[in-house]
GROMACS .gro file of C-alpha atoms in nm:
model
  338
    1MET     CA    1  -0.032  -0.032   0.013
    2ILE     CA    2   0.112   0.350  -0.072
    3ALA     CA    3   0.165   0.592   0.221
    4MET     CA    4  -0.085   0.872   0.185
    5ASP     CA    5  -0.152   1.163   0.389
    6ALA     CA    6  -0.467   1.398   0.424
    7VAL     CA    7  -0.424   1.773   0.430
    8ILE     CA    8  -0.709   1.984   0.598
    9PRO     CA    9  -0.725   2.350   0.558
   10TRP     CA   10  -0.865   2.524   0.847
   11VAL     CA   11  -0.912   2.885   0.986
   12ASP     CA   12  -1.157   2.950   1.292
   13GLY     CA   13  -1.273   3.317   1.183
   14ASN     CA   14  -1.417   3.338   1.570
   15ASP     CA   15  -1.053   3.400   1.677
   16PRO     CA   16  -0.964   3.787   1.747
   17ALA     CA   17  -0.641   3.780   1.620
   18HIS     CA   18  -0.716   3.628   1.289
   19ARG     CA   19  -1.047   3.878   1.234
   20GLU     CA   20  -0.820   4.192   1.308
   21ARG     CA   21  -0.594   4.049   1.047
   22LEU     CA   22  -0.875   4.006   0.786
   23GLU     CA   23  -1.033   4.359   0.900
   24SER     CA   24  -0.682   4.568   0.871
   25TYR     CA   25  -0.622   4.381   0.473
   26LEU     CA   26  -0.973   4.504   0.390
   27ARG     CA   27  -0.959   4.832   0.545
   28GLY     CA   28  -0.615   4.891   0.321
   29LEU     CA   29  -0.813   4.808   0.034
   30GLY     CA   30  -1.086   5.071   0.143
   31ARG     CA   31  -1.326   4.806   0.061
   32PRO     CA   32  -1.474   4.723   0.420
   33ARG     CA   33  -1.702   4.429   0.228
   34SER     CA   34  -1.642   4.164  -0.019
   35ARG     CA   35  -1.838   3.858  -0.076
   36ASN     CA   36  -1.504   3.687  -0.069
   37ALA     CA   37  -1.437   3.789   0.280
   38ASP     CA   38  -1.814   3.679   0.422
   39PRO     CA   39  -1.764   3.586   0.755
   40THR     CA   40  -1.946   3.207   0.714
   41ARG     CA   41  -1.623   3.129   0.446
   42PHE     CA   42  -1.389   3.169   0.838
   43ASP     CA   43  -1.673   3.089   1.124
   44ASP     CA   44  -1.573   2.738   1.259
   45ALA     CA   45  -1.953   2.529   1.358
   46GLY     CA   46  -1.743   2.255   1.512
   47GLU     CA   47  -1.725   2.099   1.145
   48LEU     CA   48  -1.313   2.032   1.139
   49VAL     CA   49  -1.366   1.745   1.457
   50TYR     CA   50  -1.603   1.568   1.224
   51CYS     CA   51  -1.369   1.547   0.980
   52VAL     CA   52  -1.078   1.451   1.150
   53ALA     CA   53  -1.316   1.180   1.339
   54SER     CA   54  -1.404   1.035   1.002
   55ILE     CA   55  -1.102   0.990   0.851
   56ILE     CA   56  -0.920   0.827   1.201
   57ARG     CA   57  -1.257   0.594   1.238
   58TYR     CA   58  -1.314   0.532   0.887
   59ALA     CA   59  -0.957   0.566   0.706
   60PRO     CA   60  -0.688   0.503   0.983
   61TRP     CA   61  -0.445   0.413   0.670
   62PHE     CA   62  -0.377   0.775   0.631
   63ARG     CA   63   0.037   0.794   0.731
   64GLN     CA   64  -0.058   1.146   0.896
   65ILE     CA   65  -0.285   1.423   0.904
   66HIS     CA   66  -0.158   1.781   0.859
   67ILE     CA   67  -0.404   2.105   1.006
   68VAL     CA   68  -0.301   2.408   0.825
   69THR     CA   69  -0.381   2.698   1.013
   70ASP     CA   70  -0.291   3.048   0.985
   71ARG     CA   71  -0.107   3.122   1.367
   72GLN     CA   72  -0.361   2.881   1.520
   73THR     CA   73  -0.431   2.547   1.717
   74PRO     CA   74  -0.779   2.376   1.635
   75ALA     CA   75  -0.883   2.244   2.054
   76LEU     CA   76  -0.838   1.890   1.948
   77MET     CA   77  -0.528   1.854   1.968
   78SER     CA   78  -0.534   1.861   2.326
   79GLN     CA   79  -0.767   1.598   2.263
   80LEU     CA   80  -0.549   1.385   2.109
   81ALA     CA   81  -0.220   1.439   2.353
   82GLY     CA   82  -0.185   1.094   2.483
   83THR     CA   83  -0.310   0.877   2.191
   84PRO     CA   84  -0.155   0.712   1.909
   85TRP     CA   85  -0.268   0.950   1.684
   86ALA     CA   86  -0.121   1.236   1.874
   87GLN     CA   87   0.232   1.187   1.675
   88ARG     CA   88  -0.005   1.190   1.341
   89VAL     CA   89  -0.221   1.514   1.347
   90ARG     CA   90   0.036   1.807   1.337
   91VAL     CA   91  -0.077   2.143   1.273
   92VAL     CA   92   0.119   2.358   0.984
   93ASP     CA   93   0.120   2.710   1.020
   94HIS     CA   94   0.114   2.885   0.666
   95ARG     CA   95   0.449   3.049   0.698
   96GLU     CA   96   0.620   2.706   0.659
   97ILE     CA   97   0.422   2.649   0.342
   98PHE     CA   98   0.419   2.994   0.231
   99ALA     CA   99   0.804   3.018   0.303
  100ASP     CA  100   0.999   3.256   0.064
  101HIS     CA  101   0.650   3.335  -0.096
  102GLU     CA  102   0.613   3.558   0.294
  103GLN     CA  103   0.463   3.845   0.064
  104HIS     CA  104   0.159   3.747  -0.002
  105LEU     CA  105   0.087   3.715   0.372
  106PRO     CA  106  -0.186   3.714   0.560
  107THR     CA  107  -0.371   3.514   0.276
  108PHE     CA  108  -0.754   3.475   0.379
  109ASN     CA  109  -0.819   3.261  -0.007
  110SER     CA  110  -0.804   2.891   0.007
  111ARG     CA  111  -0.761   2.856  -0.339
  112SER     CA  112  -0.377   3.037  -0.291
  113ILE     CA  113  -0.357   2.831  -0.018
  114SER     CA  114  -0.424   2.490  -0.162
  115CYS     CA  115  -0.148   2.602  -0.400
  116MET     CA  116   0.108   2.539  -0.158
  117LEU     CA  117  -0.017   2.276   0.015
  118TYR     CA  118   0.262   2.048  -0.151
  119ARG     CA  119   0.507   2.228   0.043
  120ILE     CA  120   0.420   2.088   0.355
  121PRO     CA  121   0.784   1.946   0.506
  122ASP     CA  122   0.737   1.574   0.563
  123LEU     CA  123   0.451   1.527   0.272
  124ALA     CA  124   0.379   1.239   0.157
  125ARG     CA  125   0.416   1.215  -0.220
  126HIS     CA  126   0.035   1.087  -0.253
  127PHE     CA  127  -0.182   1.287  -0.034
  128VAL     CA  128  -0.532   1.368   0.005
  129CYS     CA  129  -0.706   1.710   0.063
  130PHE     CA  130  -1.051   1.775   0.321
  131ASN     CA  131  -1.226   2.064   0.343
  132ASP     CA  132  -1.234   2.135   0.700
  133ASP     CA  133  -1.647   2.078   0.623
  134PHE     CA  134  -1.559   1.754   0.463
  135ALA     CA  135  -1.640   1.410   0.676
  136VAL     CA  136  -1.624   1.033   0.568
  137LEU     CA  137  -1.918   0.836   0.605
  138ARG     CA  138  -1.829   0.486   0.617
  139PRO     CA  139  -1.469   0.283   0.625
  140ILE     CA  140  -1.271   0.376   0.272
  141ASP     CA  141  -0.964   0.190   0.168
  142PRO     CA  142  -0.614   0.404  -0.016
  143ALA     CA  143  -0.845   0.259  -0.370
  144VAL     CA  144  -1.060   0.542  -0.338
  145PHE     CA  145  -0.809   0.761  -0.418
  146PHE     CA  146  -0.509   0.636  -0.590
  147ARG     CA  147  -0.516   0.226  -0.823
  148GLY     CA  148  -0.174   0.207  -0.808
  149ASP     CA  149  -0.010   0.528  -0.884
  150SER     CA  150  -0.293   0.611  -1.072
  151MET     CA  151  -0.504   0.917  -0.965
  152VAL     CA  152  -0.916   0.844  -0.885
  153VAL     CA  153  -1.097   1.162  -0.992
  154ARG     CA  154  -1.495   1.215  -0.939
  155GLY     CA  155  -1.700   1.439  -1.201
  156GLN     CA  156  -1.833   1.437  -1.556
  157TRP     CA  157  -1.695   1.572  -1.898
  158CYS     CA  158  -1.891   1.878  -2.005
  159ALA     CA  159  -1.783   2.162  -2.236
  160GLN     CA  160  -1.612   2.521  -2.151
  161GLY     CA  161  -1.846   2.795  -2.168
  162PRO     CA  162  -1.763   2.966  -2.490
  163HIS     CA  163  -1.837   2.588  -2.666
  164GLN     CA  164  -2.129   2.550  -2.436
  165TRP     CA  165  -2.452   2.489  -2.702
  166HIS     CA  166  -2.654   2.762  -2.509
  167ARG     CA  167  -2.342   2.983  -2.491
  168ARG     CA  168  -2.314   2.921  -2.925
  169ILE     CA  169  -2.642   3.054  -3.008
  170ALA     CA  170  -2.701   3.333  -2.780
  171THR     CA  171  -2.325   3.447  -2.970
  172ARG     CA  172  -2.522   3.342  -3.320
  173LEU     CA  173  -2.814   3.605  -3.168
  174GLY     CA  174  -2.615   3.829  -3.051
  175ILE     CA  175  -2.702   3.818  -2.674
  176GLY     CA  176  -2.454   3.917  -2.423
  177GLY     CA  177  -2.444   3.776  -2.066
  178ARG     CA  178  -2.472   3.908  -1.810
  179ALA     CA  179  -2.200   4.137  -1.664
  180ARG     CA  180  -1.970   3.919  -1.366
  181ALA     CA  181  -1.944   4.114  -1.004
  182SER     CA  182  -1.621   4.188  -1.030
  183ASP     CA  183  -1.517   3.961  -0.695
  184ALA     CA  184  -1.722   3.704  -0.829
  185ALA     CA  185  -1.554   3.426  -0.826
  186PRO     CA  186  -1.762   3.067  -0.941
  187ASN     CA  187  -1.587   2.750  -0.906
  188ARG     CA  188  -1.725   2.569  -1.266
  189LEU     CA  189  -1.486   2.895  -1.388
  190ALA     CA  190  -1.201   2.814  -1.215
  191GLN     CA  191  -1.220   2.493  -1.273
  192GLN     CA  192  -1.275   2.544  -1.685
  193PHE     CA  193  -0.965   2.757  -1.655
  194SER     CA  194  -0.777   2.479  -1.449
  195ALA     CA  195  -0.847   2.261  -1.752
  196ARG     CA  196  -0.658   2.541  -1.999
  197LEU     CA  197  -0.410   2.530  -1.776
  198ALA     CA  198  -0.357   2.161  -1.868
  199GLY     CA  199  -0.455   2.191  -2.193
  200PHE     CA  200  -0.778   2.088  -2.265
  201GLU     CA  201  -0.920   2.392  -2.441
  202ARG     CA  202  -1.287   2.258  -2.576
  203ASN     CA  203  -1.365   2.052  -2.236
  204TYR     CA  204  -1.344   1.990  -1.840
  205CYS     CA  205  -1.428   1.779  -1.627
  206ARG     CA  206  -1.679   1.905  -1.395
  207MET     CA  207  -1.503   1.764  -1.000
  208GLN     CA  208  -1.751   1.649  -0.731
  209HIS     CA  209  -1.754   1.848  -0.464
  210THR     CA  210  -1.559   1.501  -0.232
  211PRO     CA  211  -1.196   1.459  -0.075
  212TYR     CA  212  -0.964   1.605  -0.372
  213PRO     CA  213  -0.641   1.334  -0.385
  214TYR     CA  214  -0.301   1.505  -0.528
  215ARG     CA  215   0.054   1.396  -0.652
  216ARG     CA  216   0.252   1.554  -0.486
  217THR     CA  217   0.572   1.601  -0.749
  218THR     CA  218   0.317   1.695  -1.029
  219ILE     CA  219   0.185   1.997  -0.895
  220ARG     CA  220   0.512   2.088  -0.753
  221ASP     CA  221   0.664   2.006  -1.098
  222PHE     CA  222   0.411   2.246  -1.316
  223PHE     CA  223   0.479   2.524  -1.059
  224ALA     CA  224   0.836   2.512  -1.088
  225GLU     CA  225   0.771   2.512  -1.489
  226HIS     CA  226   0.571   2.788  -1.453
  227PRO     CA  227   0.668   3.048  -1.180
  228GLN     CA  228   0.470   3.332  -1.258
  229ARG     CA  229   0.168   3.176  -1.278
  230LEU     CA  230   0.212   3.065  -0.951
  231GLU     CA  231   0.286   3.416  -0.819
  232THR     CA  232   0.032   3.516  -0.971
  233GLN     CA  233  -0.240   3.293  -0.766
  234LEU     CA  234  -0.130   3.378  -0.461
  235SER     CA  235  -0.126   3.764  -0.526
  236HIS     CA  236  -0.501   3.724  -0.477
  237ARG     CA  237  -0.530   3.738  -0.119
  238LEU     CA  238  -0.905   3.705  -0.140
  239ARG     CA  239  -1.083   3.436  -0.380
  240SER     CA  240  -1.093   3.618  -0.777
  241ALA     CA  241  -1.229   3.560  -1.098
  242ASP     CA  242  -0.904   3.488  -1.218
  243GLN     CA  243  -0.790   3.204  -0.987
  244PHE     CA  244  -0.781   2.853  -1.072
  245LEU     CA  245  -0.840   2.575  -0.828
  246ALA     CA  246  -0.508   2.374  -0.760
  247GLU     CA  247  -0.736   2.058  -0.696
  248SER     CA  248  -0.911   2.070  -1.035
  249LEU     CA  249  -0.542   2.188  -1.200
  250ALA     CA  250  -0.399   1.843  -1.072
  251ALA     CA  251  -0.667   1.653  -1.167
  252HIS     CA  252  -0.686   1.705  -1.546
  253LEU     CA  253  -0.254   1.732  -1.589
  254GLU     CA  254  -0.307   1.397  -1.439
  255ILE     CA  255  -0.591   1.303  -1.694
  256ALA     CA  256  -0.344   1.483  -1.964
  257HIS     CA  257  -0.077   1.278  -1.835
  258ASP     CA  258  -0.283   0.945  -1.832
  259ASN     CA  259  -0.240   0.863  -1.531
  260ALA     CA  260  -0.595   0.946  -1.404
  261VAL     CA  261  -0.922   0.704  -1.404
  262ILE     CA  262  -1.251   0.888  -1.383
  263ASP     CA  263  -1.519   0.682  -1.111
  264ASN     CA  264  -1.823   0.796  -0.966
  265ARG     CA  265  -1.962   0.491  -0.806
  266LEU     CA  266  -1.871   0.692  -0.472
  267ARG     CA  267  -2.067   1.022  -0.438
  268VAL     CA  268  -2.078   1.287  -0.152
  269VAL     CA  269  -2.392   1.411   0.010
  270GLN     CA  270  -2.393   1.818  -0.054
  271LEU     CA  271  -2.577   2.002   0.247
  272LYS     CA  272  -2.608   2.340   0.284
  273PRO     CA  273  -2.838   2.402   0.572
  274ALA     CA  274  -2.882   2.746   0.573
  275GLU     CA  275  -3.008   2.723   0.211
  276GLN     CA  276  -3.226   2.423   0.164
  277ALA     CA  277  -3.537   2.400   0.300
  278GLY     CA  278  -3.586   2.146   0.586
  279TRP     CA  279  -3.781   1.887   0.427
  280ARG     CA  280  -3.507   1.881   0.170
  281LEU     CA  281  -3.212   1.859   0.396
  282ARG     CA  282  -3.358   1.606   0.547
  283ALA     CA  283  -3.486   1.345   0.281
  284LYS     CA  284  -3.087   1.383   0.150
  285LEU     CA  285  -3.006   1.241   0.511
  286ARG     CA  286  -3.211   0.969   0.494
  287ARG     CA  287  -3.100   0.870   0.164
  288ALA     CA  288  -2.722   0.906   0.232
  289ASP     CA  289  -2.862   0.644   0.511
  290ARG     CA  290  -3.017   0.377   0.244
  291ASP     CA  291  -2.759   0.430  -0.007
  292PRO     CA  292  -2.379   0.304   0.059
  293SER     CA  293  -2.272   0.507  -0.229
  294PHE     CA  294  -2.291   0.768  -0.054
  295ALA     CA  295  -1.908   0.759   0.068
  296PHE     CA  296  -1.835   1.141   0.204
  297ALA     CA  297  -2.004   1.432   0.334
  298CYS     CA  298  -2.017   1.835   0.335
  299VAL     CA  299  -2.194   2.045   0.523
  300GLN     CA  300  -2.132   2.386   0.403
  301SER     CA  301  -2.183   2.710   0.628
  302LEU     CA  302  -2.351   2.503   0.901
  303ASP     CA  303  -2.310   2.818   1.103
  304LEU     CA  304  -2.595   3.013   0.895
  305ALA     CA  305  -2.835   2.725   0.981
  306PRO     CA  306  -3.181   2.764   1.163
  307PRO     CA  307  -3.130   2.644   1.500
  308ALA     CA  308  -3.361   2.378   1.448
  309VAL     CA  309  -3.152   2.227   1.128
  310ARG     CA  310  -2.865   2.253   1.280
  311ARG     CA  311  -2.963   2.018   1.536
  312ASP     CA  312  -3.124   1.780   1.306
  313VAL     CA  313  -2.732   1.790   1.114
  314VAL     CA  314  -2.555   1.757   1.429
  315ALA     CA  315  -2.711   1.458   1.582
  316TRP     CA  316  -2.685   1.317   1.207
  317LEU     CA  317  -2.324   1.346   1.216
  318ASP     CA  318  -2.318   1.216   1.570
  319ARG     CA  319  -2.453   0.898   1.468
  320ARG     CA  320  -2.287   0.861   1.143
  321VAL     CA  321  -1.892   1.037   1.207
  322GLY     CA  322  -1.888   1.022   1.637
  323SER     CA  323  -1.759   1.194   1.850
  324LEU     CA  324  -1.321   1.227   1.798
  325ASP     CA  325  -1.341   0.970   2.186
  326VAL     CA  326  -1.545   0.700   1.943
  327ALA     CA  327  -1.307   0.749   1.669
  328LEU     CA  328  -1.028   0.704   1.804
  329ALA     CA  329  -1.171   0.358   2.024
  330GLU     CA  330  -1.260   0.246   1.704
  331SER     CA  331  -0.959   0.297   1.460
  332GLY     CA  332  -0.781   0.050   1.633
  333LYS     CA  333  -1.022  -0.246   1.636
  334PRO     CA  334  -0.986  -0.430   1.302
  335ARG     CA  335  -1.238  -0.371   0.989
  336ALA     CA  336  -1.485  -0.623   0.896
  337LYS     CA  337  -1.429  -0.793   0.564
  338ARG     CA  338  -1.675  -0.676   0.320
   0.00000   0.00000   0.00000
């Protein structure tokens, strides 16, 4: 089995020191508000504990878990003290991975941070990036992310914007699209940009919002060959429409090198408790319980959810993932054969 690490970028936006760094940066821009500086992008509602617990419980074969932060230490580190995982979960500061690029700190941009994860000291050649609002829902094997040396990509091939049929018709009819707000940064456009950087001009693999595998050497070599591309990416301290996605770039590079397989058999239940109606969200939870193909969960902006909905989601996470203590106890038990 190849050695594989888990990486979790994390921030606690409730930390007064972090909040002051962000507000100071916005004041310097003369722009006290930005959609890409909404508090929900930084607030911590306890999701990190479920993310780490789910990895320990359901994927204990990960060699190490690296939590990447900006001068912060998550409370769960004290809970791990004295356990076998104390030496396998470590905190990595932004200043470590931005060494020689400190002029771009502090940064409040996950797209910039993701480009620097490959620089984590002692990082395994193969690693998987978990957003801090991801959770694993059942036991998984390393082959979920890499089969031999081939990366597993979850997504579907789609036409890029100018090549989509409705865009072509609109162009012929002279119908223009709506102007994009200067700080809007849609995920799909960033994925298309990432594909073009890897040489895909007409199509792109639109990736599911699940944990993202990387081969450290692939992304390292790309930035070594295109240092200015990296500098431009890092120059945006808030999310920008001019940025690509490191996870999408990594996947498209592997596809271009014939080092990837596309497999969508495992799925993610994507929960947006602040936006989805309560009945819809509960139906998604029931479906995820019934269908074992749902191996991952993503819970976005739990901090903005109505109290009743938030309680339902937390109760479901407690049942499907459990506490960190439960995960630590379960990780040492032999897994039943499936």
